[in-house]
C-alpha cells in the first residue's frame, strides 16, 4: 500500500521539507520517518515537497523516508461516530488511551477511527435491480437509542443494485451492497465510506433558512437568534465566556447532531464535556446528550498541524449526518487557534505574510469553512442543515484584528462578548449594543406562531428601550440618575430589570441553564408590562421608588430561577400580580 | 542529571562528534557536514578549553543543523569548537531524592550535594495528556486568603496565574499560599516545585527562607535560573520543573504545587531566540507560536486517571506597564483557568493582598465549591459580592464626576459597602489564615450593609439564614 516517495531533507518544527519526490500529489497523505508520523503534502515544487506533520517531529532526522498512500487526508464516515472523541485527524482518543495504556498521547499511533469489531443491525431498504445514485439511502441501523443511521451510497457511486445484504448484523467492514455501473464494473458498498476532509460533500442545493436554532439562552434566542443552517461568530477576550456559550449550545440547542471541535484550547474543557454529557439529559429526546455528540479535541498542546486539520475533520463529519437528513450544529472553539496554526505553518514554509503575520489566504480559508454551513436539499432528497458557531479569541480583546474582521465578512450573526459585562459577572456577556443577527426576519414566522403574533413587536420594544437606555446612560455618567425625570428613569429601571432578570443567565443553575422559548416569551411580556404600566403610573404622579419597592418587583427579578420550564403558568400569576399592584398604585393617584 | 548516563552509553556512542562549526549568531550555533541529526535533540558543544555546554537542535537538515546553546556562545571559536549529538532530547533524571534539592535551569544539581538517585530519565518536553485520561479537578484548596477562597477559589489541579506588576507583593502572596494551602477535611501536604526564571537572588532567597521557616524545605524542588544566569537556559527551566512535578504527581502520587516565576522573563527569552532566527514576529515582537509554546507549559497541570496525585500551577507574571492586554498576560489568560490580578491602586491604599475584585477569575471554582465541599451559599454570595462591587466601581466613577453629595441615598450605601468590602473582606494580614467559613461569614457581614432588596443573586432561604446575622 505505502510506497517510498522521497526523503526528509529538513525539519522545521511541524513542517518537513522532503526531496527526491516522485509520484506525489498535492494534499496527499504521507507518513514520515521510522515512526510513520502522519503528514500531508502542502506544497510541491519540482522534486521538493513541504509536508505538514500532524505529530511531534522531535527526533526526526534528515534522510528518513517519506511514504505515501496516494490518497488525500480523509475521514471514515459510518456508524460509531456518535459519542466518540477524536483528535484533529480523527484518531479515537479513548482507543489510543486504552491501547497505549498511557495517559499521554504517544507518537506514531495508528488506529482506525471506527471500531472494526462492533456489529450493527442493518435493515436494507432497497432491492436488487434498483437504480441507485450517490447519496441515496440504502438501509438503516440504530446508531444510538435516538439516532437512526441512514446508510448512504457514496457520492461518487452510481448504477444498478447487483446484490444487497439481508437484514442482519454486520461490521462496518462487511459489504452490504454491490452496485454495477453501466460499464458492468461492480463497486462494493459497506456500512462506512471515506471522504477527503478538504472537499465539501455534494448536495442537491441550498434552501432558504427559516427555522431558528433554539438554544435555550434568552439573550440569543430573543435578541440575536441563530438560524438552522446559519453562521455566527463569537469574539471575546479571555474569560469572557466563549467556551461557556459553546458548551451551552452543545448542550441545549435543538439540532439533531452536535459536532464539538475543541481547537487549540484546554484539555480540561474537553474532559468537562466528556464527563458531563453522558449524564446530561437532552430535554427533547430524554436521552444522554453524549448520544448525539461527536467531539474533536485537538488541545493547545497537541501538534499544531492537526489543529489546522481539526476544523475540516469536524465539518466533514457534520456533512455526513446532514446528508442523512439531520440538522447538525458545529461549535468551533476557537477558530483563532486554527488561524494561528495556519499562520505558524505558513511562517515555517516562509510564505509571504499579510496582516499580522497571517497568510494572505486566511480570508479564503475562512470563507470556505463558513460556506459549508447552510440549509440543504440532500442527495437523498430530504432536508438537512449545518449551523456553525465559531469562537474567536482576539489578541488583547481587540476586535479590529484580522481573524475577527475577516470572519465578520462571512457570517451573518455576531455575539460580541464584552469585557466589562464579564467583569461584572453579567453572563452571558453578550453585548446588546454591539451584537446583531441578520436572521431575525427569516425566522420570525416560527416565533410569531408561538407568541400569538406578538414576538416581533415585543422584541422591537425591548430593543428600542435598550437603545434609549444606552443614550441615557451617557447622561447619567455625567450628572447622575437623580436629575432625570421619572419618565426616563423608568426606562433605566426596566432595562436594569431586563438585564438582571432576563439577559443574565446562569449556566450553573439547574433551572436557569435552559429556558424554553415559551418561558422566554412570557418573561419578556411581564417585563414590558412593568414598563408600560409603570410609565402610566408615573404620568399619573407615582415615583420610581414606589415602583421598585413593589413586592412583585422582586418576584420578577427572581422568576428565571423560581419558575421552572414546566410550570411557566406561574409567570402568568406574576403578571396578574403585577397588574394588580400597578392598579393599586394607580388608584392612589386617581 | 549526568550520572544517569550509564544506561545511555550505547546511544552516546552512536552520536557523532564533529569538529568545527560554521557560524555563531547570538545564542545560535550553525554546524555543517553532519548526518542524521534529529530535530530537538540534545547537543554538547565543547570549546577549546574543554568546557561543555548543552544545546538543543532547533533546525535539522541534510548536512546542517542550528543549535541553540543554553549557556550562551561567548568564547566559542569557529574552528576549535567540537559538537557531539546525543541522539535524544534533553532529559531530566528524576527520583524521590530530587525533593529538597536545588538544580540549575537545565536540571543539573547546584547545591553541592551528592547527585540524587535517578529512577528514570524523562524527556523534559513532556507529552500532551490525552484529554480522555484527564480527571476533572474538583477539590478546593483553602489558601486562607478571603479574596481567593471566597471569590476566586483555587482548585487542586488548576492552573491559576498571578498577574502582577513590578513592585506589587506577588511574592508575599504566593509565599502565604504555600504556607497556608490545605484541603478542607484532608491531611495532605503539598510538595512544591519552585522554578525561577530570571528573578533576582534576593527574591529566590525570600522563598527559600519562607520555606525554611515553615519547615517544608525538604518538600521543595528548586529549579533556578536567576537573573544573572544564561537567559537561553530559561527556555527549558519551566519544562524541567514540570518534568519533576509530573514525576512526583504521577509516579509518586503526590499533590504538587508548581510556582513558575517570572513567566514574562521566559517569554522574553523566547522572543530573543525568535528574533535571532529572523522569524516573522507577531504582536510586540513575540513569535506567532507564543500561544502554543506557553500552552505546552501551562497544559502540564491537572489530574489524570489512575493516579491520586495532582499538579497545581501558580505561574507569576509581571505585566509590562501594568497592561493586561500585553501579549504575555493576554496569551496566558487564554490558556490558564482564570487569573488572580493584582491592582496597583489597592496596593497604594495599603490594602493587602491587593487582589483586584473584578478582573480576577477562577474558572474551576464552580466545581470545587458548594454543599459538601465548602458551603451551600458559597456560589451565590460570591456572585452577589462581584455584582455589588461592580456597582461600587460605577458609583465611584460617578462620584468622581458629580461629587459624593450628589449621589442617591442608595448609591451612598453602595460606597460605604465598597469601602467595608475592601477593608474587611479583601484586606487581611500576611500571616492571617482564614478558614473558608470565616471568609464566607465576613462576606455575609459586608453584604448585609446593603438592603435586602438589592440582593437578587441570593435566594430567599439564604437571606433568611445568613443576612444580617
Ligand atoms: N453563562 C454563564 N454562567 C455562569 N458563569 C459563566 C457564564 N459564562 C461565563 N461564565 C464564567 O466565566 C468563566 C470564563 O468563561 P469561558 O471559559 O467560557 O471563557 P472564554 O471566553 O472561553 O475564555 P478563553 O478565551 O480563555 O477560553 C467561566 O469559567 C465561568 O466562571
Ligand atoms: Mg474558552
mmCIF file of N, CA and C in Angstrom, chain B residues 155-227:
data_model
loop_
_atom_site.group_PDB
_atom_site.id
_atom_site.type_symbol
_atom_site.label_atom_id
_atom_site.label_comp_id
_atom_site.label_asym_id
_atom_site.label_seq_id
_atom_site.Cartn_x
_atom_site.Cartn_y
_atom_site.Cartn_z
ATOM 1 N N UNK B 155 -8.542 25.419 42.790
ATOM 2 C CA UNK B 155 -8.892 24.006 42.846
ATOM 3 C C UNK B 155 -7.637 23.183 42.595
ATOM 4 N N UNK B 156 -7.554 22.067 43.273
ATOM 5 C CA UNK B 156 -6.379 21.220 43.135
ATOM 6 C C UNK B 156 -6.293 20.688 41.708
ATOM 7 N N UNK B 157 -5.185 20.963 41.034
ATOM 8 C CA UNK B 157 -5.042 20.545 39.641
ATOM 9 C C UNK B 157 -5.308 21.689 38.672
ATOM 10 N N UNK B 158 -5.553 22.869 39.201
ATOM 11 C CA UNK B 158 -5.849 24.034 38.359
ATOM 12 C C UNK B 158 -4.557 24.750 37.983
ATOM 13 N N UNK B 159 -4.605 25.506 36.882
ATOM 14 C CA UNK B 159 -3.509 26.408 36.570
ATOM 15 C C UNK B 159 -4.047 27.813 36.726
ATOM 16 N N UNK B 160 -3.605 28.481 37.759
ATOM 17 C CA UNK B 160 -4.131 29.807 38.086
ATOM 18 C C UNK B 160 -2.960 30.762 38.281
ATOM 19 N N UNK B 161 -2.722 31.632 37.289
ATOM 20 C CA UNK B 161 -1.569 32.521 37.377
ATOM 21 C C UNK B 161 -1.859 33.763 38.211
ATOM 22 N N UNK B 162 -0.806 34.418 38.633
ATOM 23 C CA UNK B 162 -0.938 35.729 39.270
ATOM 24 C C UNK B 162 -0.424 36.763 38.298
ATOM 25 N N UNK B 163 -1.315 37.658 37.900
ATOM 26 C CA UNK B 163 -0.938 38.750 37.005
ATOM 27 C C UNK B 163 -0.551 39.922 37.895
ATOM 28 N N UNK B 164 0.721 40.247 37.880
ATOM 29 C CA UNK B 164 1.161 41.269 38.805
ATOM 30 C C UNK B 164 1.852 42.390 38.062
ATOM 31 N N UNK B 165 2.443 43.285 38.807
ATOM 32 C CA UNK B 165 3.216 44.361 38.206
ATOM 33 C C UNK B 165 4.464 44.539 39.031
ATOM 34 N N UNK B 166 5.436 45.267 38.498
ATOM 35 C CA UNK B 166 6.662 45.437 39.272
ATOM 36 C C UNK B 166 6.318 46.152 40.575
ATOM 37 N N UNK B 167 6.927 45.693 41.650
ATOM 38 C CA UNK B 167 6.721 46.345 42.931
ATOM 39 C C UNK B 167 5.469 45.903 43.675
ATOM 40 N N UNK B 168 4.659 45.076 43.088
ATOM 41 C CA UNK B 168 3.463 44.588 43.799
ATOM 42 C C UNK B 168 3.828 43.318 44.571
ATOM 43 N N UNK B 169 3.079 43.036 45.634
ATOM 44 C CA UNK B 169 3.519 41.967 46.548
ATOM 45 C C UNK B 169 3.140 40.550 46.106
ATOM 46 N N UNK B 170 3.388 40.208 44.828
ATOM 47 C CA UNK B 170 3.022 38.856 44.392
ATOM 48 C C UNK B 170 3.803 37.779 45.133
ATOM 49 N N UNK B 171 5.077 38.075 45.451
ATOM 50 C CA UNK B 171 5.872 37.049 46.132
ATOM 51 C C UNK B 171 5.317 36.763 47.522
ATOM 52 N N UNK B 172 4.923 37.829 48.212
ATOM 53 C CA UNK B 172 4.333 37.659 49.539
ATOM 54 C C UNK B 172 3.098 36.791 49.464
ATOM 55 N N UNK B 173 2.260 37.067 48.449
ATOM 56 C CA UNK B 173 1.000 36.328 48.337
ATOM 57 C C UNK B 173 1.273 34.860 48.055
ATOM 58 N N UNK B 174 2.190 34.625 47.113
ATOM 59 C CA UNK B 174 2.483 33.224 46.784
ATOM 60 C C UNK B 174 3.093 32.513 47.990
ATOM 61 N N UNK B 175 3.975 33.209 48.702
ATOM 62 C CA UNK B 175 4.565 32.602 49.895
ATOM 63 C C UNK B 175 3.464 32.284 50.907
ATOM 64 N N UNK B 176 2.539 33.218 51.070
ATOM 65 C CA UNK B 176 1.436 32.971 52.009
ATOM 66 C C UNK B 176 0.619 31.757 51.577
ATOM 67 N N UNK B 177 0.383 31.651 50.278
ATOM 68 C CA UNK B 177 -0.392 30.499 49.789
ATOM 69 C C UNK B 177 0.363 29.199 50.067
ATOM 70 N N UNK B 178 1.659 29.180 49.783
ATOM 71 C CA UNK B 178 2.391 27.929 50.017
ATOM 72 C C UNK B 178 2.405 27.579 51.510
ATOM 73 N N UNK B 179 2.397 28.594 52.364
ATOM 74 C CA UNK B 179 2.363 28.312 53.810
ATOM 75 C C UNK B 179 1.022 27.756 54.246
ATOM 76 N N UNK B 180 -0.045 28.289 53.664
ATOM 77 C CA UNK B 180 -1.370 28.034 54.228
ATOM 78 C C UNK B 180 -2.196 26.996 53.469
ATOM 79 N N UNK B 181 -1.765 26.649 52.258
ATOM 80 C CA UNK B 181 -2.610 25.807 51.405
ATOM 81 C C UNK B 181 -2.952 24.486 52.074
ATOM 82 N N UNK B 182 -4.234 24.196 52.129
ATOM 83 C CA UNK B 182 -4.655 22.883 52.615
ATOM 84 C C UNK B 182 -5.984 22.510 51.970
ATOM 85 N N UNK B 183 -6.286 21.235 52.044
ATOM 86 C CA UNK B 183 -7.559 20.754 51.543
ATOM 87 C C UNK B 183 -8.466 20.596 52.753
ATOM 88 N N UNK B 184 -9.641 21.230 52.685
ATOM 89 C CA UNK B 184 -10.541 21.149 53.836
ATOM 90 C C UNK B 184 -10.898 19.686 54.099
ATOM 91 N N UNK B 185 -10.707 19.270 55.323
ATOM 92 C CA UNK B 185 -11.099 17.921 55.716
ATOM 93 C C UNK B 185 -10.115 16.838 55.292
ATOM 94 N N UNK B 186 -8.927 17.235 54.828
ATOM 95 C CA UNK B 186 -7.950 16.224 54.449
ATOM 96 C C UNK B 186 -6.609 16.613 55.022
ATOM 97 N N UNK B 187 -5.807 15.623 55.280
ATOM 98 C CA UNK B 187 -4.500 15.938 55.819
ATOM 99 C C UNK B 187 -3.441 15.621 54.772
ATOM 100 N N UNK B 188 -3.305 16.505 53.791
ATOM 101 C CA UNK B 188 -2.259 16.272 52.805
ATOM 102 C C UNK B 188 -1.297 17.444 52.828
ATOM 103 N N UNK B 189 -0.050 17.137 52.563
ATOM 104 C CA UNK B 189 0.910 18.205 52.441
ATOM 105 C C UNK B 189 1.289 18.314 50.973
ATOM 106 N N UNK B 190 1.427 19.527 50.522
ATOM 107 C CA UNK B 190 1.807 19.717 49.134
ATOM 108 C C UNK B 190 3.324 19.635 48.987
ATOM 109 N N UNK B 191 3.767 18.975 47.932
ATOM 110 C CA UNK B 191 5.154 19.121 47.541
ATOM 111 C C UNK B 191 5.203 20.362 46.663
ATOM 112 N N UNK B 192 6.317 21.061 46.689
ATOM 113 C CA UNK B 192 6.390 22.297 45.924
ATOM 114 C C UNK B 192 7.538 22.216 44.930
ATOM 115 N N UNK B 193 7.241 22.568 43.683
ATOM 116 C CA UNK B 193 8.321 22.709 42.714
ATOM 117 C C UNK B 193 8.421 24.190 42.412
ATOM 118 N N UNK B 194 9.587 24.734 42.702
ATOM 119 C CA UNK B 194 9.763 26.163 42.556
ATOM 120 C C UNK B 194 10.713 26.438 41.397
ATOM 121 N N UNK B 195 10.203 27.030 40.338
ATOM 122 C CA UNK B 195 11.042 27.312 39.176
ATOM 123 C C UNK B 195 11.248 28.810 39.042
ATOM 124 N N UNK B 196 12.501 29.211 39.071
ATOM 125 C CA UNK B 196 12.816 30.628 38.937
ATOM 126 C C UNK B 196 13.360 30.890 37.545
ATOM 127 N N UNK B 197 12.804 31.907 36.903
ATOM 128 C CA UNK B 197 13.305 32.269 35.573
ATOM 129 C C UNK B 197 13.659 33.741 35.592
ATOM 130 N N UNK B 198 14.947 34.003 35.668
ATOM 131 C CA UNK B 198 15.416 35.383 35.588
ATOM 132 C C UNK B 198 15.001 36.261 36.747
ATOM 133 N N UNK B 199 14.712 35.674 37.908
ATOM 134 C CA UNK B 199 14.384 36.537 39.042
ATOM 135 C C UNK B 199 15.651 36.840 39.834
ATOM 136 N N UNK B 200 15.555 37.835 40.684
ATOM 137 C CA UNK B 200 16.730 38.285 41.418
ATOM 138 C C UNK B 200 17.077 37.321 42.544
ATOM 139 N N UNK B 201 18.346 37.354 42.963
ATOM 140 C CA UNK B 201 18.793 36.466 44.029
ATOM 141 C C UNK B 201 17.996 36.649 45.315
ATOM 142 N N UNK B 202 17.699 37.916 45.662
ATOM 143 C CA UNK B 202 17.015 38.102 46.942
ATOM 144 C C UNK B 202 15.577 37.589 46.899
ATOM 145 N N UNK B 203 14.964 37.587 45.707
ATOM 146 C CA UNK B 203 13.619 37.016 45.610
ATOM 147 C C UNK B 203 13.699 35.507 45.869
ATOM 148 N N UNK B 204 14.685 34.892 45.254
ATOM 149 C CA UNK B 204 14.883 33.473 45.452
ATOM 150 C C UNK B 204 15.163 33.176 46.932
ATOM 151 N N UNK B 205 15.989 34.022 47.547
ATOM 152 C CA UNK B 205 16.293 33.875 48.977
ATOM 153 C C UNK B 205 15.024 33.980 49.819
ATOM 154 N N UNK B 206 14.203 34.958 49.437
ATOM 155 C CA UNK B 206 12.961 35.179 50.180
ATOM 156 C C UNK B 206 12.144 33.895 50.230
ATOM 157 N N UNK B 207 12.056 33.228 49.093
ATOM 158 C CA UNK B 207 11.272 31.996 49.063
ATOM 159 C C UNK B 207 11.946 30.895 49.886
ATOM 160 N N UNK B 208 13.268 30.798 49.734
ATOM 161 C CA UNK B 208 13.972 29.757 50.491
ATOM 162 C C UNK B 208 13.731 29.951 51.985
ATOM 163 N N UNK B 209 13.875 31.201 52.472
ATOM 164 C CA UNK B 209 13.726 31.367 53.914
ATOM 165 C C UNK B 209 12.279 31.186 54.338
ATOM 166 N N UNK B 210 11.354 31.523 53.449
ATOM 167 C CA UNK B 210 9.954 31.280 53.767
ATOM 168 C C UNK B 210 9.680 29.781 53.908
ATOM 169 N N UNK B 211 10.222 28.992 52.971
ATOM 170 C CA UNK B 211 10.023 27.545 53.055
ATOM 171 C C UNK B 211 10.732 26.989 54.292
ATOM 172 N N UNK B 212 11.898 27.558 54.574
ATOM 173 C CA UNK B 212 12.669 27.129 55.731
ATOM 174 C C UNK B 212 11.863 27.357 57.006
ATOM 175 N N UNK B 213 11.334 28.577 57.115
ATOM 176 C CA UNK B 213 10.594 28.953 58.319
ATOM 177 C C UNK B 213 9.381 28.065 58.531
ATOM 178 N N UNK B 214 8.732 27.669 57.428
ATOM 179 C CA UNK B 214 7.558 26.822 57.640
ATOM 180 C C UNK B 214 7.939 25.339 57.623
ATOM 181 N N UNK B 215 9.221 25.100 57.609
ATOM 182 C CA UNK B 215 9.700 23.719 57.789
ATOM 183 C C UNK B 215 9.365 22.776 56.652
ATOM 184 N N UNK B 216 9.255 23.307 55.424
ATOM 185 C CA UNK B 216 8.884 22.422 54.316
ATOM 186 C C UNK B 216 10.023 22.242 53.310
ATOM 187 N N UNK B 217 11.197 22.768 53.646
ATOM 188 C CA UNK B 217 12.296 22.735 52.670
ATOM 189 C C UNK B 217 12.512 21.373 52.022
ATOM 190 N N UNK B 218 12.366 20.336 52.810
ATOM 191 C CA UNK B 218 12.636 19.002 52.241
ATOM 192 C C UNK B 218 11.495 18.521 51.339
ATOM 193 N N UNK B 219 10.462 19.358 51.218
ATOM 194 C CA UNK B 219 9.364 19.019 50.305
ATOM 195 C C UNK B 219 9.415 19.892 49.055
ATOM 196 N N UNK B 220 10.511 20.619 48.884
ATOM 197 C CA UNK B 220 10.585 21.558 47.765
ATOM 198 C C UNK B 220 11.681 21.136 46.789
ATOM 199 N N UNK B 221 11.373 21.219 45.490
ATOM 200 C CA UNK B 221 12.404 21.063 44.470
ATOM 201 C C UNK B 221 12.642 22.445 43.872
ATOM 202 N N UNK B 222 13.870 22.891 43.882
ATOM 203 C CA UNK B 222 14.181 24.195 43.290
ATOM 204 C C UNK B 222 14.818 24.004 41.920
ATOM 205 N N UNK B 223 14.290 24.708 40.934
ATOM 206 C CA UNK B 223 14.935 24.747 39.619
ATOM 207 C C UNK B 223 15.228 26.222 39.382
ATOM 208 N N UNK B 224 16.481 26.590 39.454
ATOM 209 C CA UNK B 224 16.786 28.019 39.490
ATOM 210 C C UNK B 224 17.557 28.501 38.281
ATOM 211 N N UNK B 225 16.977 29.474 37.618
ATOM 212 C CA UNK B 225 17.713 30.219 36.616
ATOM 213 C C UNK B 225 17.543 31.669 37.021
ATOM 214 N N UNK B 226 18.543 32.217 37.681
ATOM 215 C CA UNK B 226 18.394 33.555 38.243
ATOM 216 C C UNK B 226 18.778 34.616 37.225
ATOM 217 N N UNK B 227 18.582 35.862 37.642
ATOM 218 C CA UNK B 227 18.732 36.981 36.704
ATOM 219 C C UNK B 227 20.078 36.972 35.991
#
